[in-house]
mmCIF file with all atom_site columns, C-alpha atoms and ligand atoms in Angstrom:
data_model
loop_
_atom_site.group_PDB
_atom_site.id
_atom_site.type_symbol
_atom_site.label_atom_id
_atom_site.label_alt_id
_atom_site.label_comp_id
_atom_site.label_asym_id
_atom_site.label_entity_id
_atom_site.label_seq_id
_atom_site.pdbx_PDB_ins_code
_atom_site.Cartn_x
_atom_site.Cartn_y
_atom_site.Cartn_z
_atom_site.occupancy
_atom_site.B_iso_or_equiv
_atom_site.pdbx_formal_charge
_atom_site.auth_seq_id
_atom_site.auth_comp_id
_atom_site.auth_asym_id
_atom_site.auth_atom_id
_atom_site.pdbx_PDB_model_num
ATOM   1   C  CA  . MET A 1 1   ? -56.931  -46.867 18.332 1.00 0.00 ? 1   MET A CA  1
ATOM   2   C  CA  . SER A 1 2   ? -59.503  -46.894 21.048 1.00 0.00 ? 2   SER A CA  1
ATOM   3   C  CA  . VAL A 1 3   ? -63.038  -47.125 19.375 1.00 0.00 ? 3   VAL A CA  1
ATOM   4   C  CA  . LEU A 1 4   ? -66.112  -44.383 20.255 1.00 0.00 ? 4   LEU A CA  1
ATOM   5   C  CA  . LYS A 1 5   ? -69.101  -45.321 22.357 1.00 0.00 ? 5   LYS A CA  1
ATOM   6   C  CA  . SER A 1 6   ? -72.057  -45.228 20.077 1.00 0.00 ? 6   SER A CA  1
ATOM   7   C  CA  . LEU A 1 7   ? -74.225  -42.777 22.064 1.00 0.00 ? 7   LEU A CA  1
ATOM   8   C  CA  . ALA A 1 8   ? -78.812  -41.734 21.381 1.00 0.00 ? 8   ALA A CA  1
ATOM   9   C  CA  . THR A 1 9   ? -80.567  -39.607 23.061 1.00 0.00 ? 9   THR A CA  1
ATOM   10  C  CA  . VAL A 1 10  ? -84.965  -40.301 22.930 1.00 0.00 ? 10  VAL A CA  1
ATOM   11  C  CA  . TRP A 1 11  ? -87.779  -38.475 24.079 1.00 0.00 ? 11  TRP A CA  1
ATOM   12  C  CA  . LEU A 1 12  ? -90.791  -39.584 24.509 1.00 0.00 ? 12  LEU A CA  1
ATOM   13  C  CA  . SER A 1 13  ? -93.803  -38.059 26.675 1.00 0.00 ? 13  SER A CA  1
ATOM   14  C  CA  . GLY A 1 14  ? -92.670  -35.788 29.089 1.00 0.00 ? 14  GLY A CA  1
ATOM   15  C  CA  . CYS A 1 15  ? -91.872  -32.501 28.606 1.00 0.00 ? 15  CYS A CA  1
ATOM   16  C  CA  . THR A 1 16  ? -88.162  -31.667 27.376 1.00 0.00 ? 16  THR A CA  1
ATOM   17  C  CA  . GLY A 1 17  ? -86.737  -30.201 30.199 1.00 0.00 ? 17  GLY A CA  1
ATOM   18  C  CA  . CYS A 1 18  ? -84.409  -33.330 30.754 1.00 0.00 ? 18  CYS A CA  1
ATOM   19  C  CA  . HIS A 1 19  ? -83.160  -32.550 27.715 1.00 0.00 ? 19  HIS A CA  1
ATOM   20  C  CA  . MET A 1 20  ? -82.624  -29.597 28.233 1.00 0.00 ? 20  MET A CA  1
ATOM   21  C  CA  . SER A 1 21  ? -80.387  -29.540 31.651 1.00 0.00 ? 21  SER A CA  1
ATOM   22  C  CA  . LEU A 1 22  ? -78.029  -32.146 28.856 1.00 0.00 ? 22  LEU A CA  1
ATOM   23  C  CA  . LEU A 1 23  ? -77.682  -28.616 27.093 1.00 0.00 ? 23  LEU A CA  1
ATOM   24  C  CA  . ASP A 1 24  ? -76.659  -26.964 29.632 1.00 0.00 ? 24  ASP A CA  1
ATOM   25  C  CA  . CYS A 1 25  ? -73.698  -30.183 30.726 1.00 0.00 ? 25  CYS A CA  1
ATOM   26  C  CA  . ASP A 1 26  ? -71.543  -27.639 28.937 1.00 0.00 ? 26  ASP A CA  1
ATOM   27  C  CA  . GLU A 1 27  ? -67.665  -29.741 29.085 1.00 0.00 ? 27  GLU A CA  1
ATOM   28  C  CA  . THR A 1 28  ? -68.894  -32.565 29.329 1.00 0.00 ? 28  THR A CA  1
ATOM   29  C  CA  . LEU A 1 29  ? -71.306  -32.259 25.735 1.00 0.00 ? 29  LEU A CA  1
ATOM   30  C  CA  . LEU A 1 30  ? -68.348  -30.075 24.441 1.00 0.00 ? 30  LEU A CA  1
ATOM   31  C  CA  . ALA A 1 31  ? -65.878  -32.835 24.943 1.00 0.00 ? 31  ALA A CA  1
ATOM   32  C  CA  . LEU A 1 32  ? -68.061  -35.505 23.871 1.00 0.00 ? 32  LEU A CA  1
ATOM   33  C  CA  . PRO A 1 33  ? -66.947  -36.049 19.939 1.00 0.00 ? 33  PRO A CA  1
ATOM   34  C  CA  . GLY A 1 34  ? -63.831  -37.648 21.695 1.00 0.00 ? 34  GLY A CA  1
ATOM   35  C  CA  . LYS A 1 35  ? -65.548  -39.846 23.785 1.00 0.00 ? 35  LYS A CA  1
ATOM   36  C  CA  . ALA A 1 36  ? -68.510  -40.640 21.730 1.00 0.00 ? 36  ALA A CA  1
ATOM   37  C  CA  . ARG A 1 37  ? -70.709  -40.782 18.491 1.00 0.00 ? 37  ARG A CA  1
ATOM   38  C  CA  . ILE A 1 38  ? -74.006  -39.007 18.674 1.00 0.00 ? 38  ILE A CA  1
ATOM   39  C  CA  . VAL A 1 39  ? -76.472  -41.932 17.110 1.00 0.00 ? 39  VAL A CA  1
ATOM   40  C  CA  . TYR A 1 40  ? -79.743  -40.183 17.271 1.00 0.00 ? 40  TYR A CA  1
ATOM   41  C  CA  . SER A 1 41  ? -81.477  -37.398 19.247 1.00 0.00 ? 41  SER A CA  1
ATOM   42  C  CA  . PRO A 1 42  ? -84.537  -35.262 19.178 1.00 0.00 ? 42  PRO A CA  1
ATOM   43  C  CA  . LEU A 1 43  ? -81.507  -32.678 18.430 1.00 0.00 ? 43  LEU A CA  1
ATOM   44  C  CA  . ALA A 1 44  ? -80.429  -34.476 15.864 1.00 0.00 ? 44  ALA A CA  1
ATOM   45  C  CA  . ASP A 1 45  ? -82.008  -34.864 12.196 1.00 0.00 ? 45  ASP A CA  1
ATOM   46  C  CA  . ILE A 1 46  ? -82.191  -38.842 11.946 1.00 0.00 ? 46  ILE A CA  1
ATOM   47  C  CA  . LYS A 1 47  ? -84.866  -40.816 11.689 1.00 0.00 ? 47  LYS A CA  1
ATOM   48  C  CA  . VAL A 1 48  ? -84.104  -44.251 12.196 1.00 0.00 ? 48  VAL A CA  1
ATOM   49  C  CA  . PHE A 1 49  ? -84.035  -45.244 15.395 1.00 0.00 ? 49  PHE A CA  1
ATOM   50  C  CA  . PRO A 1 50  ? -79.872  -47.198 14.039 1.00 0.00 ? 50  PRO A CA  1
ATOM   51  C  CA  . GLU A 1 51  ? -78.846  -50.643 15.608 1.00 0.00 ? 51  GLU A CA  1
ATOM   52  C  CA  . ASN A 1 52  ? -75.266  -51.429 18.006 1.00 0.00 ? 52  ASN A CA  1
ATOM   53  C  CA  . VAL A 1 53  ? -76.437  -48.102 20.066 1.00 0.00 ? 53  VAL A CA  1
ATOM   54  C  CA  . ASP A 1 54  ? -73.510  -48.430 23.187 1.00 0.00 ? 54  ASP A CA  1
ATOM   55  C  CA  . ILE A 1 55  ? -75.802  -46.466 25.702 1.00 0.00 ? 55  ILE A CA  1
ATOM   56  C  CA  . THR A 1 56  ? -79.383  -44.318 25.079 1.00 0.00 ? 56  THR A CA  1
ATOM   57  C  CA  . LEU A 1 57  ? -80.898  -41.796 27.505 1.00 0.00 ? 57  LEU A CA  1
ATOM   58  C  CA  . VAL A 1 58  ? -84.931  -42.166 27.615 1.00 0.00 ? 58  VAL A CA  1
ATOM   59  C  CA  . GLU A 1 59  ? -86.510  -39.330 28.957 1.00 0.00 ? 59  GLU A CA  1
ATOM   60  C  CA  . GLY A 1 60  ? -90.256  -39.586 29.379 1.00 0.00 ? 60  GLY A CA  1
ATOM   61  C  CA  . ALA A 1 61  ? -92.365  -42.052 30.296 1.00 0.00 ? 61  ALA A CA  1
ATOM   62  C  CA  . VAL A 1 62  ? -94.756  -44.093 27.846 1.00 0.00 ? 62  VAL A CA  1
ATOM   63  C  CA  . ALA A 1 63  ? -97.788  -42.683 26.834 1.00 0.00 ? 63  ALA A CA  1
ATOM   64  C  CA  . THR A 1 64  ? -98.961  -43.435 23.100 1.00 0.00 ? 64  THR A CA  1
ATOM   65  C  CA  . ASP A 1 65  ? -98.589  -46.862 20.823 1.00 0.00 ? 65  ASP A CA  1
ATOM   66  C  CA  . ALA A 1 66  ? -95.979  -45.010 19.701 1.00 0.00 ? 66  ALA A CA  1
ATOM   67  C  CA  . ASP A 1 67  ? -94.270  -44.270 21.879 1.00 0.00 ? 67  ASP A CA  1
ATOM   68  C  CA  . ALA A 1 68  ? -94.345  -47.835 22.957 1.00 0.00 ? 68  ALA A CA  1
ATOM   69  C  CA  . ALA A 1 69  ? -92.924  -48.867 19.425 1.00 0.00 ? 69  ALA A CA  1
ATOM   70  C  CA  . LEU A 1 70  ? -90.105  -46.413 19.356 1.00 0.00 ? 70  LEU A CA  1
ATOM   71  C  CA  . LEU A 1 71  ? -89.538  -47.874 22.866 1.00 0.00 ? 71  LEU A CA  1
ATOM   72  C  CA  . HIS A 1 72  ? -89.079  -51.852 22.065 1.00 0.00 ? 72  HIS A CA  1
ATOM   73  C  CA  . ARG A 1 73  ? -86.903  -50.457 19.236 1.00 0.00 ? 73  ARG A CA  1
ATOM   74  C  CA  . VAL A 1 74  ? -84.212  -48.503 21.927 1.00 0.00 ? 74  VAL A CA  1
ATOM   75  C  CA  . ARG A 1 75  ? -84.089  -51.577 23.629 1.00 0.00 ? 75  ARG A CA  1
ATOM   76  C  CA  . LYS A 1 76  ? -84.002  -53.820 21.085 1.00 0.00 ? 76  LYS A CA  1
ATOM   77  C  CA  . HIS A 1 77  ? -80.788  -52.019 19.448 1.00 0.00 ? 77  HIS A CA  1
ATOM   78  C  CA  . THR A 1 78  ? -79.573  -50.282 23.556 1.00 0.00 ? 78  THR A CA  1
ATOM   79  C  CA  . GLU A 1 79  ? -76.852  -52.199 25.301 1.00 0.00 ? 79  GLU A CA  1
ATOM   80  C  CA  . THR A 1 80  ? -76.872  -49.343 28.161 1.00 0.00 ? 80  THR A CA  1
ATOM   81  C  CA  . LEU A 1 81  ? -80.586  -47.930 28.349 1.00 0.00 ? 81  LEU A CA  1
ATOM   82  C  CA  . VAL A 1 82  ? -80.513  -45.009 30.986 1.00 0.00 ? 82  VAL A CA  1
ATOM   83  C  CA  . ALA A 1 83  ? -84.604  -44.383 31.893 1.00 0.00 ? 83  ALA A CA  1
ATOM   84  C  CA  . PHE A 1 84  ? -83.578  -40.104 32.337 1.00 0.00 ? 84  PHE A CA  1
ATOM   85  C  CA  . GLY A 1 85  ? -85.414  -37.921 34.550 1.00 0.00 ? 85  GLY A CA  1
ATOM   86  C  CA  . ASP A 1 86  ? -89.202  -38.900 36.642 1.00 0.00 ? 86  ASP A CA  1
ATOM   87  C  CA  . CYS A 1 87  ? -91.064  -38.714 33.860 1.00 0.00 ? 87  CYS A CA  1
ATOM   88  C  CA  . ALA A 1 88  ? -89.281  -42.313 32.945 1.00 0.00 ? 88  ALA A CA  1
ATOM   89  C  CA  . VAL A 1 89  ? -88.357  -43.166 36.083 1.00 0.00 ? 89  VAL A CA  1
ATOM   90  C  CA  . SER A 1 90  ? -92.035  -42.685 37.412 1.00 0.00 ? 90  SER A CA  1
ATOM   91  C  CA  . GLY A 1 91  ? -94.289  -41.711 35.619 1.00 0.00 ? 91  GLY A CA  1
ATOM   92  C  CA  . ASN A 1 92  ? -94.043  -38.253 37.194 1.00 0.00 ? 92  ASN A CA  1
ATOM   93  C  CA  . ILE A 1 93  ? -96.012  -35.453 36.020 1.00 0.00 ? 93  ILE A CA  1
ATOM   94  C  CA  . THR A 1 94  ? -96.429  -37.005 32.477 1.00 0.00 ? 94  THR A CA  1
ATOM   95  C  CA  . ALA A 1 95  ? -98.822  -39.849 34.417 1.00 0.00 ? 95  ALA A CA  1
ATOM   96  C  CA  . MET A 1 96  ? -100.478 -36.700 36.574 1.00 0.00 ? 96  MET A CA  1
ATOM   97  C  CA  . ARG A 1 97  ? -103.873 -37.890 33.601 1.00 0.00 ? 97  ARG A CA  1
ATOM   98  C  CA  . ASN A 1 98  ? -104.110 -40.874 34.558 1.00 0.00 ? 98  ASN A CA  1
ATOM   99  C  CA  . GLY A 1 99  ? -107.360 -41.892 36.188 1.00 0.00 ? 99  GLY A CA  1
ATOM   100 C  CA  . LEU A 1 100 ? -109.030 -38.818 33.731 1.00 0.00 ? 100 LEU A CA  1
ATOM   101 C  CA  . PRO A 1 101 ? -110.599 -39.845 29.908 1.00 0.00 ? 101 PRO A CA  1
ATOM   102 C  CA  . ASN A 1 102 ? -108.863 -39.095 27.311 1.00 0.00 ? 102 ASN A CA  1
ATOM   103 C  CA  . THR A 1 103 ? -111.359 -36.974 25.688 1.00 0.00 ? 103 THR A CA  1
ATOM   104 C  CA  . ALA A 1 104 ? -111.365 -35.071 28.741 1.00 0.00 ? 104 ALA A CA  1
ATOM   105 C  CA  . VAL A 1 105 ? -107.121 -34.684 29.011 1.00 0.00 ? 105 VAL A CA  1
ATOM   106 C  CA  . LEU A 1 106 ? -106.659 -33.674 25.076 1.00 0.00 ? 106 LEU A CA  1
ATOM   107 C  CA  . SER A 1 107 ? -109.315 -31.190 25.147 1.00 0.00 ? 107 SER A CA  1
ATOM   108 C  CA  . ARG A 1 108 ? -107.962 -30.103 28.402 1.00 0.00 ? 108 ARG A CA  1
ATOM   109 C  CA  . GLY A 1 109 ? -104.643 -29.555 26.309 1.00 0.00 ? 109 GLY A CA  1
ATOM   110 C  CA  . TYR A 1 110 ? -106.215 -28.361 22.375 1.00 0.00 ? 110 TYR A CA  1
ATOM   111 C  CA  . GLY A 1 111 ? -108.531 -25.847 24.334 1.00 0.00 ? 111 GLY A CA  1
ATOM   112 C  CA  . ALA A 1 112 ? -105.122 -24.592 26.466 1.00 0.00 ? 112 ALA A CA  1
ATOM   113 C  CA  . VAL A 1 113 ? -103.544 -23.140 23.075 1.00 0.00 ? 113 VAL A CA  1
ATOM   114 C  CA  . GLY A 1 114 ? -107.402 -22.123 21.590 1.00 0.00 ? 114 GLY A CA  1
ATOM   115 C  CA  . LEU A 1 115 ? -108.457 -25.206 20.077 1.00 0.00 ? 115 LEU A CA  1
ATOM   116 C  CA  . GLU A 1 116 ? -111.403 -27.031 19.607 1.00 0.00 ? 116 GLU A CA  1
ATOM   117 C  CA  . MET A 1 117 ? -111.410 -30.427 19.300 1.00 0.00 ? 117 MET A CA  1
ATOM   118 C  CA  . GLY A 1 118 ? -113.717 -30.883 16.654 1.00 0.00 ? 118 GLY A CA  1
ATOM   119 C  CA  . THR A 1 119 ? -112.041 -28.172 14.428 1.00 0.00 ? 119 THR A CA  1
ATOM   120 C  CA  . VAL A 1 120 ? -108.347 -30.302 14.503 1.00 0.00 ? 120 VAL A CA  1
ATOM   121 C  CA  . PRO A 1 121 ? -107.510 -32.684 11.968 1.00 0.00 ? 121 PRO A CA  1
ATOM   122 C  CA  . GLU A 1 122 ? -107.611 -36.479 13.137 1.00 0.00 ? 122 GLU A CA  1
ATOM   123 C  CA  . ASP A 1 123 ? -104.454 -37.239 12.254 1.00 0.00 ? 123 ASP A CA  1
ATOM   124 C  CA  . GLY A 1 124 ? -102.908 -34.228 14.149 1.00 0.00 ? 124 GLY A CA  1
ATOM   125 C  CA  . ILE A 1 125 ? -104.801 -35.505 17.417 1.00 0.00 ? 125 ILE A CA  1
ATOM   126 C  CA  . PRO A 1 126 ? -102.073 -38.155 18.639 1.00 0.00 ? 126 PRO A CA  1
ATOM   127 C  CA  . VAL A 1 127 ? -103.842 -41.614 20.290 1.00 0.00 ? 127 VAL A CA  1
ATOM   128 C  CA  . LEU A 1 128 ? -103.672 -41.449 24.078 1.00 0.00 ? 128 LEU A CA  1
ATOM   129 C  CA  . ASN A 1 129 ? -103.008 -44.842 26.540 1.00 0.00 ? 129 ASN A CA  1
ATOM   130 C  CA  . GLU A 1 130 ? -105.391 -45.427 29.049 1.00 0.00 ? 130 GLU A CA  1
ATOM   131 C  CA  . THR A 1 131 ? -102.835 -45.153 31.585 1.00 0.00 ? 131 THR A CA  1
ATOM   132 C  CA  . VAL A 1 132 ? -99.689  -43.956 31.301 1.00 0.00 ? 132 VAL A CA  1
ATOM   133 C  CA  . LEU A 1 133 ? -96.235  -46.317 32.189 1.00 0.00 ? 133 LEU A CA  1
ATOM   134 C  CA  . PRO A 1 134 ? -92.675  -45.640 33.537 1.00 0.00 ? 134 PRO A CA  1
ATOM   135 C  CA  . VAL A 1 135 ? -89.900  -46.844 31.311 1.00 0.00 ? 135 VAL A CA  1
ATOM   136 C  CA  . HIS A 1 136 ? -89.184  -49.372 33.013 1.00 0.00 ? 136 HIS A CA  1
ATOM   137 C  CA  . ARG A 1 137 ? -93.211  -51.859 33.293 1.00 0.00 ? 137 ARG A CA  1
ATOM   138 C  CA  . LEU A 1 138 ? -91.802  -51.756 29.189 1.00 0.00 ? 138 LEU A CA  1
ATOM   139 C  CA  . VAL A 1 139 ? -87.874  -53.090 28.821 1.00 0.00 ? 139 VAL A CA  1
ATOM   140 C  CA  . ASP A 1 140 ? -85.419  -53.874 30.910 1.00 0.00 ? 140 ASP A CA  1
ATOM   141 C  CA  . VAL A 1 141 ? -83.714  -50.849 32.310 1.00 0.00 ? 141 VAL A CA  1
ATOM   142 C  CA  . ASP A 1 142 ? -80.084  -50.287 33.205 1.00 0.00 ? 142 ASP A CA  1
ATOM   143 C  CA  . VAL A 1 143 ? -79.534  -47.268 35.169 1.00 0.00 ? 143 VAL A CA  1
ATOM   144 C  CA  . PHE A 1 144 ? -82.025  -44.954 36.733 1.00 0.00 ? 144 PHE A CA  1
ATOM   145 C  CA  . LEU A 1 145 ? -80.887  -41.973 36.566 1.00 0.00 ? 145 LEU A CA  1
ATOM   146 C  CA  . PRO A 1 146 ? -84.582  -39.636 38.458 1.00 0.00 ? 146 PRO A CA  1
ATOM   147 C  CA  . SER A 1 147 ? -85.741  -35.762 38.910 1.00 0.00 ? 147 SER A CA  1
ATOM   148 C  CA  . CYS A 1 148 ? -86.542  -33.208 37.298 1.00 0.00 ? 148 CYS A CA  1
ATOM   149 C  CA  . PRO A 1 149 ? -84.771  -32.951 35.807 1.00 0.00 ? 149 PRO A CA  1
ATOM   150 C  CA  . PRO A 1 150 ? -81.799  -34.050 36.256 1.00 0.00 ? 150 PRO A CA  1
ATOM   151 C  CA  . SER A 1 151 ? -79.032  -31.969 37.247 1.00 0.00 ? 151 SER A CA  1
ATOM   152 C  CA  . PRO A 1 152 ? -76.296  -31.203 34.111 1.00 0.00 ? 152 PRO A CA  1
ATOM   153 C  CA  . ALA A 1 153 ? -73.586  -32.109 37.607 1.00 0.00 ? 153 ALA A CA  1
ATOM   154 C  CA  . MET A 1 154 ? -75.590  -35.445 37.341 1.00 0.00 ? 154 MET A CA  1
ATOM   155 C  CA  . ILE A 1 155 ? -76.106  -36.115 34.190 1.00 0.00 ? 155 ILE A CA  1
ATOM   156 C  CA  . CYS A 1 156 ? -71.935  -35.666 32.984 1.00 0.00 ? 156 CYS A CA  1
ATOM   157 C  CA  . TYR A 1 157 ? -71.517  -37.844 36.097 1.00 0.00 ? 157 TYR A CA  1
ATOM   158 C  CA  . VAL A 1 158 ? -73.555  -40.683 34.901 1.00 0.00 ? 158 VAL A CA  1
ATOM   159 C  CA  . LEU A 1 159 ? -71.914  -39.871 31.456 1.00 0.00 ? 159 LEU A CA  1
ATOM   160 C  CA  . ASP A 1 160 ? -68.663  -39.802 32.043 1.00 0.00 ? 160 ASP A CA  1
ATOM   161 C  CA  . GLU A 1 161 ? -69.381  -43.479 33.806 1.00 0.00 ? 161 GLU A CA  1
ATOM   162 C  CA  . LEU A 1 162 ? -70.812  -44.997 30.961 1.00 0.00 ? 162 LEU A CA  1
ATOM   163 C  CA  . LEU A 1 163 ? -68.231  -43.616 28.150 1.00 0.00 ? 163 LEU A CA  1
ATOM   164 C  CA  . ALA A 1 164 ? -65.466  -44.899 30.784 1.00 0.00 ? 164 ALA A CA  1
ATOM   165 C  CA  . GLY A 1 165 ? -67.304  -48.352 31.842 1.00 0.00 ? 165 GLY A CA  1
ATOM   166 C  CA  . ARG A 1 166 ? -67.713  -47.890 34.898 1.00 0.00 ? 166 ARG A CA  1
ATOM   167 C  CA  . THR A 1 167 ? -71.746  -47.965 37.002 1.00 0.00 ? 167 THR A CA  1
ATOM   168 C  CA  . PRO A 1 168 ? -72.596  -44.498 38.065 1.00 0.00 ? 168 PRO A CA  1
ATOM   169 C  CA  . GLN A 1 169 ? -73.013  -44.281 41.575 1.00 0.00 ? 169 GLN A CA  1
ATOM   170 C  CA  . LEU A 1 170 ? -75.198  -41.894 41.955 1.00 0.00 ? 170 LEU A CA  1
ATOM   171 C  CA  . ASN A 1 171 ? -76.228  -40.006 45.316 1.00 0.00 ? 171 ASN A CA  1
ATOM   172 C  CA  . ARG A 1 172 ? -79.726  -39.434 46.925 1.00 0.00 ? 172 ARG A CA  1
ATOM   173 C  CA  . GLU A 1 173 ? -78.908  -36.194 48.247 1.00 0.00 ? 173 GLU A CA  1
ATOM   174 C  CA  . GLN A 1 174 ? -77.665  -34.734 44.631 1.00 0.00 ? 174 GLN A CA  1
ATOM   175 C  CA  . MET A 1 175 ? -81.395  -35.910 43.392 1.00 0.00 ? 175 MET A CA  1
ATOM   176 C  CA  . ARG A 1 176 ? -84.183  -33.427 43.215 1.00 0.00 ? 176 ARG A CA  1
ATOM   177 C  CA  . HIS A 1 177 ? -88.060  -34.502 42.575 1.00 0.00 ? 177 HIS A CA  1
ATOM   178 C  CA  . GLY A 1 178 ? -90.758  -32.825 40.771 1.00 0.00 ? 178 GLY A CA  1
HETATM 179 S  S1  . SF4 B 2 .   ? -89.048  -35.592 34.083 1.00 0.00 ? 201 SF4 B S1  1
HETATM 180 FE FE1 . SF4 B 2 .   ? -89.441  -33.413 35.046 1.00 0.00 ? 201 SF4 B FE1 1
HETATM 181 S  S2  . SF4 B 2 .   ? -87.914  -32.028 32.901 1.00 0.00 ? 201 SF4 B S2  1
HETATM 182 FE FE2 . SF4 B 2 .   ? -87.873  -34.646 32.482 1.00 0.00 ? 201 SF4 B FE2 1
HETATM 183 S  S3  . SF4 B 2 .   ? -89.293  -34.378 31.328 1.00 0.00 ? 201 SF4 B S3  1
HETATM 184 FE FE3 . SF4 B 2 .   ? -90.191  -35.101 32.477 1.00 0.00 ? 201 SF4 B FE3 1
HETATM 185 S  S4  . SF4 B 2 .   ? -91.687  -33.436 33.940 1.00 0.00 ? 201 SF4 B S4  1
HETATM 186 FE FE4 . SF4 B 2 .   ? -90.122  -32.688 31.828 1.00 0.00 ? 201 SF4 B FE4 1
#
């Protein structure tokens, strides 16, 4: 009997759109239980990233210390790490705040939902790093899956290839950038 590969998905700082695209992988997702065990994901209620994970999709860029800590743990315990989407690959939209003061970024963000910074409890405010970085600036990446977001067809292809033990060969024409 073949052992199922373990699969994890992680989101760092992004918009979650890459995971929404993953959820559109209808047939591949339905077939997953026969090919892989999902051992960690923001879509599942598992609190700690486990050890010995075969494949991890990492969405989002590194914008906080918490992102960096999670990413280092993911790298330590993952065989094949996929930079999932343009924010993970290049920083993309998440990195558009680079060059702006963090206080201005936070004030603008909280202001957009009608909150003033002084009224938000300090432990509810994320501690932003000065510079947003793509995943490969902190850890080695095995597979780059660009686009904003990658299409369900691209995600299905990459998952199918990795679960079959092959290296995906991506076609530039399928990519769409944010
Ligand atoms: S790559 Fe695009 S869809 Fe994915 S998290 Fe970044 S902004 Fe969102």
